[in-house]
Amino acid sequence: MRAALVTALLVGLPVVAAADAPRAYPKLGVWKNTVKKLPDGVKPLTSVSHVLYLNDCRPNGCTVSPGGDDSRSDRSSIPVNTVVLSPFSYGDDYWNRLVQCVKETYAPFDVQIVTQDPGTAEHFEVMIGGRATQLHPDLQGAGGVAPFIDCSTSSNNVISFVFSDEVNDLEFLCGAVAQEATHVWGLDHVLDADDPMTYLELGSLKRFQNRDRDCGEDLSNPRQCFCGGSQQNSVRFFNNAFGPAMLTPASLSIVSPVEGQWVKPGFPVHAELDSQLSVATAALAIDGSQTSSIDTDPLAFNAPTTLPGGDHTVTVTATDQGNRTVTDSVTVHVTAACSASAPCAADFHCLGGYCLPGANEAGGLGATCSTNDQCITGQCASDGTESLCAGACDAGNVCPAGFVCLQSGGANGTCWPGEPDDGGCQTGNGGSGFAFAGLALLGFAFVTRRRR
């Protein structure tokens, strides 16, 4: 499938610029703007070869025949006729430095850089030598070319080209090799001057970056990435497609709720996957039954609102792009429902239709707090002296026993620890407690600070 790459091979400016002008470099590109889209069912880690052969075409040049791309038989879809690329012309020392630079560029990942022809063994290849027009006349002035961008990283044994006779700058050639080789695995151009996949600041040392960046060739004109989305992360791509050089074990932890926490039905669940690879799928289960699933970060779920009161086991399971599955579980106490006809057990307070533990339990009604998410009610309130877990008064400004309904201008007040004054107070039904009307508490405010 073809896409309108604006990165068509451009004619480069002169290789040597005036001493007082910035140096210009030939452009890098993708032949015929070809992009192979991701077919259904293709999953990383890739099954293609992890070997990249750097071919200096010495001593007699590289012969390339037209046909289906195959590094094992020196065939490429780019030339029309059989062609010969001139050999790399800068000597052994320069070649060794170039190879070392490419090795360092790929060092974090499970990609092997070799300089001996693997022959009929599966491998990718970059031919480094000659001029662009030796491969095809339409490549006038190009610094390098790849036959396509393979979004699925499923095409094997492909040759890309870097034309070293166009420019002899080591860091340019190093970045060109990395860019053209990586196009055929699935990376697009990116607007990050530190990354080999860029058009920015060509000739500077570049390494694959672990940060999300817009795709494109011009900072003033970012575009959608040809393999999907608007941004690209080179390190994430390599970790998912080829794996890191050393793959460490993955793990998962449920961040909230914590073990033994009191929660209401429908409580949020947040988990963190510790893996060098991205998440492929993740699921939430309650008491062994899956309730929801996702396929992207962050790992955020909500428990069912229909959970009955009592203890429940919360389990999050995640699978990363390396098909490694990890899991974590916690047990939580879910608040039971209550009403005038179904009162709470002793030491619990009926508020908002739920039986809430008291101040002796973390997050309970009247317990000390510093952030809203520490409270079962989701409200950490302060009277200017202390911060306690509070909750909105029930209809009629009713609060449980041991709490008063403090008002500060709103129709519904806030249940706050205390005993009613004489006058203006009434007892609610079913042991719901007292209502307090007419008192405005100066300085009363909800604490809304969040952890960062």
mmCIF file of C-alpha atoms in Angstrom, residues 61-347:
data_model
loop_
_atom_site.group_PDB
_atom_site.id
_atom_site.type_symbol
_atom_site.label_atom_id
_atom_site.label_comp_id
_atom_site.label_asym_id
_atom_site.label_seq_id
_atom_site.Cartn_x
_atom_site.Cartn_y
_atom_site.Cartn_z
ATOM 1 C CA GLY A 61 32.005 -3.035 -6.091
ATOM 2 C CA CYS A 62 28.539 -4.452 -5.367
ATOM 3 C CA THR A 63 26.553 -6.031 -8.178
ATOM 4 C CA VAL A 64 22.807 -5.586 -7.694
ATOM 5 C CA SER A 65 20.203 -7.326 -9.859
ATOM 6 C CA PRO A 66 16.607 -6.173 -10.270
ATOM 7 C CA GLY A 67 13.842 -8.275 -8.754
ATOM 8 C CA GLY A 68 12.234 -9.060 -5.441
ATOM 9 C CA ASP A 69 14.225 -7.711 -2.483
ATOM 10 C CA ASP A 70 16.596 -10.438 -1.259
ATOM 11 C CA SER A 71 19.960 -9.804 0.393
ATOM 12 C CA ARG A 72 20.953 -13.457 -0.029
ATOM 13 C CA SER A 73 21.039 -13.130 -3.810
ATOM 14 C CA ASP A 74 21.831 -9.383 -4.092
ATOM 15 C CA ARG A 75 18.448 -8.513 -5.616
ATOM 16 C CA SER A 76 16.621 -5.233 -5.119
ATOM 17 C CA SER A 77 13.318 -3.781 -6.270
ATOM 18 C CA ILE A 78 14.976 -0.400 -6.983
ATOM 19 C CA PRO A 79 17.285 -0.849 -10.028
ATOM 20 C CA VAL A 80 15.841 -1.432 -13.507
ATOM 21 C CA ASN A 81 18.884 -3.306 -14.798
ATOM 22 C CA THR A 82 21.810 -5.083 -13.208
ATOM 23 C CA VAL A 83 24.059 -2.372 -11.772
ATOM 24 C CA VAL A 84 27.379 -2.090 -9.968
ATOM 25 C CA LEU A 85 27.981 0.233 -7.006
ATOM 26 C CA SER A 86 31.533 1.510 -6.604
ATOM 27 C CA PRO A 87 33.359 0.248 -3.503
ATOM 28 C CA PHE A 88 33.690 2.251 -0.315
ATOM 29 C CA SER A 89 36.634 4.557 -1.020
ATOM 30 C CA TYR A 90 37.821 5.998 2.298
ATOM 31 C CA GLY A 91 40.093 3.226 3.562
ATOM 32 C CA ASP A 92 40.165 0.684 6.378
ATOM 33 C CA ASP A 93 40.458 3.098 9.314
ATOM 34 C CA TYR A 94 37.471 5.150 8.199
ATOM 35 C CA TRP A 95 35.444 1.985 7.536
ATOM 36 C CA ASN A 96 36.230 0.566 10.976
ATOM 37 C CA ARG A 97 35.163 3.819 12.629
ATOM 38 C CA LEU A 98 31.912 3.788 10.665
ATOM 39 C CA VAL A 99 31.173 0.189 11.659
ATOM 40 C CA GLN A 100 31.880 0.988 15.306
ATOM 41 C CA CYS A 101 29.528 3.969 15.179
ATOM 42 C CA VAL A 102 26.724 1.832 13.738
ATOM 43 C CA LYS A 103 27.337 -0.868 16.357
ATOM 44 C CA GLU A 104 27.075 1.726 19.131
ATOM 45 C CA THR A 105 23.845 3.052 17.613
ATOM 46 C CA TYR A 106 22.213 -0.376 17.770
ATOM 47 C CA ALA A 107 23.949 -1.522 20.977
ATOM 48 C CA PRO A 108 20.882 -1.227 23.260
ATOM 49 C CA PHE A 109 18.907 -3.688 21.115
ATOM 50 C CA ASP A 110 19.007 -7.304 20.000
ATOM 51 C CA VAL A 111 20.410 -6.451 16.562
ATOM 52 C CA GLN A 112 23.747 -7.948 15.478
ATOM 53 C CA ILE A 113 25.965 -5.832 13.211
ATOM 54 C CA VAL A 114 28.303 -7.924 11.044
ATOM 55 C CA THR A 115 30.787 -7.152 8.261
ATOM 56 C CA GLN A 116 31.205 -10.687 6.889
ATOM 57 C CA ASP A 117 28.647 -11.737 4.283
ATOM 58 C CA PRO A 118 26.192 -14.195 5.923
ATOM 59 C CA GLY A 119 25.675 -15.764 2.493
ATOM 60 C CA THR A 120 22.430 -17.702 2.232
ATOM 61 C CA ALA A 121 21.598 -17.259 5.925
ATOM 62 C CA GLU A 122 18.758 -14.827 6.542
ATOM 63 C CA HIS A 123 19.988 -11.272 7.058
ATOM 64 C CA PHE A 124 19.382 -7.618 6.287
ATOM 65 C CA GLU A 125 21.995 -5.623 4.434
ATOM 66 C CA VAL A 126 23.118 -2.064 3.818
ATOM 67 C CA MET A 127 25.365 -1.616 0.806
ATOM 68 C CA ILE A 128 27.661 1.347 1.454
ATOM 69 C CA GLY A 129 29.461 2.745 -1.587
ATOM 70 C CA GLY A 130 29.170 4.505 -4.922
ATOM 71 C CA ARG A 131 26.822 7.222 -6.067
ATOM 72 C CA ALA A 132 23.053 7.259 -6.063
ATOM 73 C CA THR A 133 22.694 7.316 -9.846
ATOM 74 C CA GLN A 134 24.644 4.080 -10.113
ATOM 75 C CA LEU A 135 21.624 2.379 -8.533
ATOM 76 C CA HIS A 136 18.945 4.341 -10.408
ATOM 77 C CA PRO A 137 19.039 7.595 -12.426
ATOM 78 C CA ASP A 138 16.082 9.028 -10.510
ATOM 79 C CA LEU A 139 18.174 9.027 -7.322
ATOM 80 C CA GLN A 140 20.319 11.974 -8.376
ATOM 81 C CA GLY A 141 22.033 13.479 -5.299
ATOM 82 C CA ALA A 142 20.452 11.149 -2.736
ATOM 83 C CA GLY A 143 22.521 10.103 0.266
ATOM 84 C CA GLY A 144 20.687 6.843 0.869
ATOM 85 C CA VAL A 145 17.522 4.958 0.071
ATOM 86 C CA ALA A 146 15.406 2.136 1.472
ATOM 87 C CA PRO A 147 12.966 0.218 -0.730
ATOM 88 C CA PHE A 148 10.015 0.737 1.621
ATOM 89 C CA ILE A 149 8.800 1.269 5.182
ATOM 90 C CA ASP A 150 7.550 -2.060 6.549
ATOM 91 C CA CYS A 151 5.065 -1.260 9.291
ATOM 92 C CA SER A 152 4.776 -4.921 10.285
ATOM 93 C CA THR A 153 8.528 -5.692 10.558
ATOM 94 C CA SER A 154 7.724 -8.870 8.639
ATOM 95 C CA SER A 155 9.716 -8.496 5.383
ATOM 96 C CA ASN A 156 12.977 -10.399 5.650
ATOM 97 C CA ASN A 157 16.321 -10.233 3.794
ATOM 98 C CA VAL A 158 16.012 -6.687 2.453
ATOM 99 C CA ILE A 159 18.837 -4.503 1.089
ATOM 100 C CA SER A 160 19.046 -0.753 1.735
ATOM 101 C CA PHE A 161 21.683 1.598 0.327
ATOM 102 C CA VAL A 162 23.932 4.434 1.522
ATOM 103 C CA PHE A 163 25.930 6.237 -1.157
ATOM 104 C CA SER A 164 29.242 7.065 0.432
ATOM 105 C CA ASP A 165 30.639 8.806 -2.660
ATOM 106 C CA GLU A 166 28.018 11.526 -2.173
ATOM 107 C CA VAL A 167 29.493 12.649 1.165
ATOM 108 C CA ASN A 168 32.393 11.526 3.354
ATOM 109 C CA ASP A 169 31.145 12.778 6.739
ATOM 110 C CA LEU A 170 31.385 9.909 9.262
ATOM 111 C CA GLU A 171 28.460 10.914 11.469
ATOM 112 C CA PHE A 172 26.240 11.545 8.439
ATOM 113 C CA LEU A 173 27.035 8.103 7.050
ATOM 114 C CA CYS A 174 26.479 6.468 10.452
ATOM 115 C CA GLY A 175 23.043 8.075 10.784
ATOM 116 C CA ALA A 176 22.229 7.256 7.142
ATOM 117 C CA VAL A 177 22.987 3.559 7.645
ATOM 118 C CA ALA A 178 20.788 3.464 10.760
ATOM 119 C CA GLN A 179 17.941 5.318 9.067
ATOM 120 C CA GLU A 180 17.823 3.308 5.849
ATOM 121 C CA ALA A 181 18.166 -0.052 7.592
ATOM 122 C CA THR A 182 15.451 0.832 10.074
ATOM 123 C CA HIS A 183 12.965 2.038 7.454
ATOM 124 C CA VAL A 184 12.565 -1.533 6.239
ATOM 125 C CA TRP A 185 11.706 -2.592 9.787
ATOM 126 C CA GLY A 186 9.006 0.016 10.261
ATOM 127 C CA LEU A 187 10.292 3.387 11.541
ATOM 128 C CA ASP A 188 9.236 6.616 9.826
ATOM 129 C CA HIS A 189 10.988 9.984 9.772
ATOM 130 C CA VAL A 190 10.732 11.800 13.091
ATOM 131 C CA LEU A 191 11.170 15.407 14.212
ATOM 132 C CA ASP A 192 13.966 14.826 16.698
ATOM 133 C CA ALA A 193 17.438 16.072 15.799
ATOM 134 C CA ASP A 194 19.063 13.509 18.146
ATOM 135 C CA ASP A 195 17.460 10.497 16.479
ATOM 136 C CA PRO A 196 18.810 8.724 13.351
ATOM 137 C CA MET A 197 15.315 8.759 11.819
ATOM 138 C CA THR A 198 15.391 12.543 11.401
ATOM 139 C CA TYR A 199 16.072 15.025 8.589
ATOM 140 C CA LEU A 200 17.142 17.596 11.181
ATOM 141 C CA GLU A 201 20.790 18.573 11.739
ATOM 142 C CA LEU A 202 22.161 15.911 9.424
ATOM 143 C CA GLY A 203 25.835 15.281 10.092
ATOM 144 C CA SER A 204 25.560 15.301 13.878
ATOM 145 C CA LEU A 205 25.943 12.171 16.003
ATOM 146 C CA LYS A 206 22.571 10.489 16.513
ATOM 147 C CA ARG A 207 21.236 7.697 18.687
ATOM 148 C CA PHE A 208 17.742 6.178 18.901
ATOM 149 C CA GLN A 209 15.738 8.197 21.440
ATOM 150 C CA ASN A 210 13.307 7.012 24.103
ATOM 151 C CA ARG A 211 10.782 9.805 23.733
ATOM 152 C CA ASP A 212 7.580 10.388 21.794
ATOM 153 C CA ARG A 213 8.118 12.739 18.861
ATOM 154 C CA ASP A 214 6.049 13.948 15.918
ATOM 155 C CA CYS A 215 6.623 12.325 12.552
ATOM 156 C CA GLY A 216 7.712 14.374 9.557
ATOM 157 C CA GLU A 217 10.619 16.034 7.857
ATOM 158 C CA ASP A 218 10.048 19.724 8.631
ATOM 159 C CA LEU A 219 9.554 21.138 12.133
ATOM 160 C CA SER A 220 6.959 23.545 10.761
ATOM 161 C CA ASN A 221 4.923 20.736 9.208
ATOM 162 C CA PRO A 222 4.504 17.649 11.429
ATOM 163 C CA ARG A 223 2.303 14.918 10.005
ATOM 164 C CA GLN A 224 0.700 11.597 10.837
ATOM 165 C CA CYS A 225 3.117 8.688 11.012
ATOM 166 C CA PHE A 226 2.740 6.324 8.088
ATOM 167 C CA CYS A 227 2.495 3.311 10.361
ATOM 168 C CA GLY A 228 -0.185 4.928 12.521
ATOM 169 C CA GLY A 229 -0.554 7.678 15.099
ATOM 170 C CA SER A 230 1.012 11.120 15.160
ATOM 171 C CA GLN A 231 4.129 10.313 17.197
ATOM 172 C CA GLN A 232 6.893 7.735 17.241
ATOM 173 C CA ASN A 233 9.270 6.437 19.912
ATOM 174 C CA SER A 234 12.334 4.749 18.434
ATOM 175 C CA VAL A 235 13.468 2.915 21.576
ATOM 176 C CA ARG A 236 9.967 1.624 22.281
ATOM 177 C CA PHE A 237 9.780 0.391 18.690
ATOM 178 C CA PHE A 238 13.074 -1.504 18.905
ATOM 179 C CA ASN A 239 12.287 -2.978 22.312
ATOM 180 C CA ASN A 240 8.945 -4.235 21.029
ATOM 181 C CA ALA A 241 10.100 -5.383 17.585
ATOM 182 C CA PHE A 242 13.560 -6.826 18.279
ATOM 183 C CA GLY A 243 13.857 -6.722 22.037
ATOM 184 C CA PRO A 244 16.560 -5.021 24.079
ATOM 185 C CA ALA A 245 20.107 -6.339 24.106
ATOM 186 C CA MET A 246 19.373 -7.782 27.555
ATOM 187 C CA LEU A 247 15.733 -8.477 28.345
ATOM 188 C CA THR A 248 15.123 -8.315 32.085
ATOM 189 C CA PRO A 249 12.149 -10.019 33.769
ATOM 190 C CA ALA A 250 8.842 -8.174 33.714
ATOM 191 C CA SER A 251 6.697 -7.503 36.768
ATOM 192 C CA LEU A 252 3.402 -5.847 37.620
ATOM 193 C CA SER A 253 2.128 -4.141 40.746
ATOM 194 C CA ILE A 254 -1.291 -2.833 41.711
ATOM 195 C CA VAL A 255 -0.728 0.735 42.882
ATOM 196 C CA SER A 256 -4.264 1.322 44.119
ATOM 197 C CA PRO A 257 -6.176 0.108 45.969
ATOM 198 C CA VAL A 258 -3.688 -1.292 48.456
ATOM 199 C CA GLU A 259 -4.007 -4.519 50.402
ATOM 200 C CA GLY A 260 -6.780 -4.341 53.001
ATOM 201 C CA GLN A 261 -8.141 -0.968 51.844
ATOM 202 C CA TRP A 262 -11.804 -0.082 52.279
ATOM 203 C CA VAL A 263 -13.459 0.913 48.999
ATOM 204 C CA LYS A 264 -16.918 1.530 47.565
ATOM 205 C CA PRO A 265 -18.306 -0.553 44.686
ATOM 206 C CA GLY A 266 -17.050 0.807 41.379
ATOM 207 C CA PHE A 267 -13.668 1.744 42.899
ATOM 208 C CA PRO A 268 -10.810 2.608 40.492
ATOM 209 C CA VAL A 269 -7.892 0.209 40.023
ATOM 210 C CA HIS A 270 -4.460 1.390 38.851
ATOM 211 C CA ALA A 271 -1.556 -0.931 38.057
ATOM 212 C CA GLU A 272 1.956 -0.422 36.694
ATOM 213 C CA LEU A 273 3.778 -2.772 34.316
ATOM 214 C CA ASP A 274 7.562 -2.818 34.782
ATOM 215 C CA SER A 275 8.834 -4.055 31.429
ATOM 216 C CA GLN A 276 11.198 -2.871 28.714
ATOM 217 C CA LEU A 277 8.419 -3.804 26.293
ATOM 218 C CA SER A 278 5.042 -2.136 25.879
ATOM 219 C CA VAL A 279 1.806 -3.637 27.117
ATOM 220 C CA ALA A 280 -0.037 -5.857 24.653
ATOM 221 C CA THR A 281 -3.136 -6.639 26.738
ATOM 222 C CA ALA A 282 -4.222 -6.234 30.342
ATOM 223 C CA ALA A 283 -7.302 -7.351 32.250
ATOM 224 C CA LEU A 284 -9.014 -6.796 35.587
ATOM 225 C CA ALA A 285 -10.585 -9.715 37.442
ATOM 226 C CA ILE A 286 -12.605 -9.702 40.654
ATOM 227 C CA ASP A 287 -12.623 -12.954 42.601
ATOM 228 C CA GLY A 288 -11.260 -14.755 39.525
ATOM 229 C CA SER A 289 -13.811 -13.443 37.027
ATOM 230 C CA GLN A 290 -12.610 -10.986 34.370
ATOM 231 C CA THR A 291 -14.575 -7.761 34.354
ATOM 232 C CA SER A 292 -12.718 -5.588 31.785
ATOM 233 C CA SER A 293 -9.663 -5.479 29.520
ATOM 234 C CA ILE A 294 -7.524 -2.898 27.728
ATOM 235 C CA ASP A 295 -4.589 -2.913 25.294
ATOM 236 C CA THR A 296 -2.795 0.357 26.082
ATOM 237 C CA ASP A 297 -1.169 2.168 28.975
ATOM 238 C CA PRO A 298 -2.023 3.390 31.549
ATOM 239 C CA LEU A 299 -3.382 0.297 33.258
ATOM 240 C CA ALA A 300 -6.514 1.881 34.703
ATOM 241 C CA PHE A 301 -9.804 0.080 35.383
ATOM 242 C CA ASN A 302 -12.987 0.463 37.391
ATOM 243 C CA ALA A 303 -14.457 -2.356 39.431
ATOM 244 C CA PRO A 304 -18.155 -3.172 38.867
ATOM 245 C CA THR A 305 -20.610 -0.931 40.681
ATOM 246 C CA THR A 306 -22.668 -4.039 41.518
ATOM 247 C CA LEU A 307 -20.090 -5.614 43.843
ATOM 248 C CA PRO A 308 -21.687 -6.705 47.114
ATOM 249 C CA GLY A 309 -20.163 -5.713 50.418
ATOM 250 C CA GLY A 310 -17.425 -7.863 51.853
ATOM 251 C CA ASP A 311 -13.898 -8.973 51.013
ATOM 252 C CA HIS A 312 -12.987 -9.338 47.336
ATOM 253 C CA THR A 313 -9.766 -10.275 45.521
ATOM 254 C CA VAL A 314 -8.679 -7.800 42.864
ATOM 255 C CA THR A 315 -6.320 -9.177 40.189
ATOM 256 C CA VAL A 316 -4.668 -7.375 37.287
ATOM 257 C CA THR A 317 -2.940 -9.436 34.604
ATOM 258 C CA ALA A 318 -0.843 -7.937 31.810
ATOM 259 C CA THR A 319 0.968 -9.367 28.794
ATOM 260 C CA ASP A 320 3.791 -7.409 27.191
ATOM 261 C CA GLN A 321 4.869 -7.395 23.556
ATOM 262 C CA GLY A 322 7.252 -10.251 24.309
ATOM 263 C CA ASN A 323 4.245 -12.434 25.205
ATOM 264 C CA ARG A 324 5.301 -12.472 28.873
ATOM 265 C CA THR A 325 2.396 -12.472 31.311
ATOM 266 C CA VAL A 326 2.644 -11.009 34.815
ATOM 267 C CA THR A 327 0.034 -10.504 37.497
ATOM 268 C CA ASP A 328 -0.654 -8.989 40.907
ATOM 269 C CA SER A 329 -3.527 -9.271 43.401
ATOM 270 C CA VAL A 330 -4.787 -7.479 46.481
ATOM 271 C CA THR A 331 -7.734 -8.124 48.772
ATOM 272 C CA VAL A 332 -10.022 -5.193 49.534
ATOM 273 C CA HIS A 333 -12.965 -4.598 51.829
ATOM 274 C CA VAL A 334 -15.967 -3.402 49.840
ATOM 275 C CA THR A 335 -18.489 -1.342 51.763
ATOM 276 C CA ALA A 336 -21.949 -2.853 52.088
ATOM 277 C CA ALA A 337 -25.129 -1.026 51.148
ATOM 278 C CA CYS A 338 -27.322 0.412 53.907
ATOM 279 C CA SER A 339 -30.679 2.080 54.328
ATOM 280 C CA ALA A 340 -33.215 2.849 57.041
ATOM 281 C CA SER A 341 -34.469 -0.725 56.760
ATOM 282 C CA ALA A 342 -30.982 -2.270 56.454
ATOM 283 C CA PRO A 343 -28.764 -0.583 59.063
ATOM 284 C CA CYS A 344 -25.013 -1.075 59.317
ATOM 285 C CA ALA A 345 -23.192 -3.315 61.732
ATOM 286 C CA ALA A 346 -21.749 -1.851 64.909
ATOM 287 C CA ASP A 347 -18.793 0.535 64.436
#
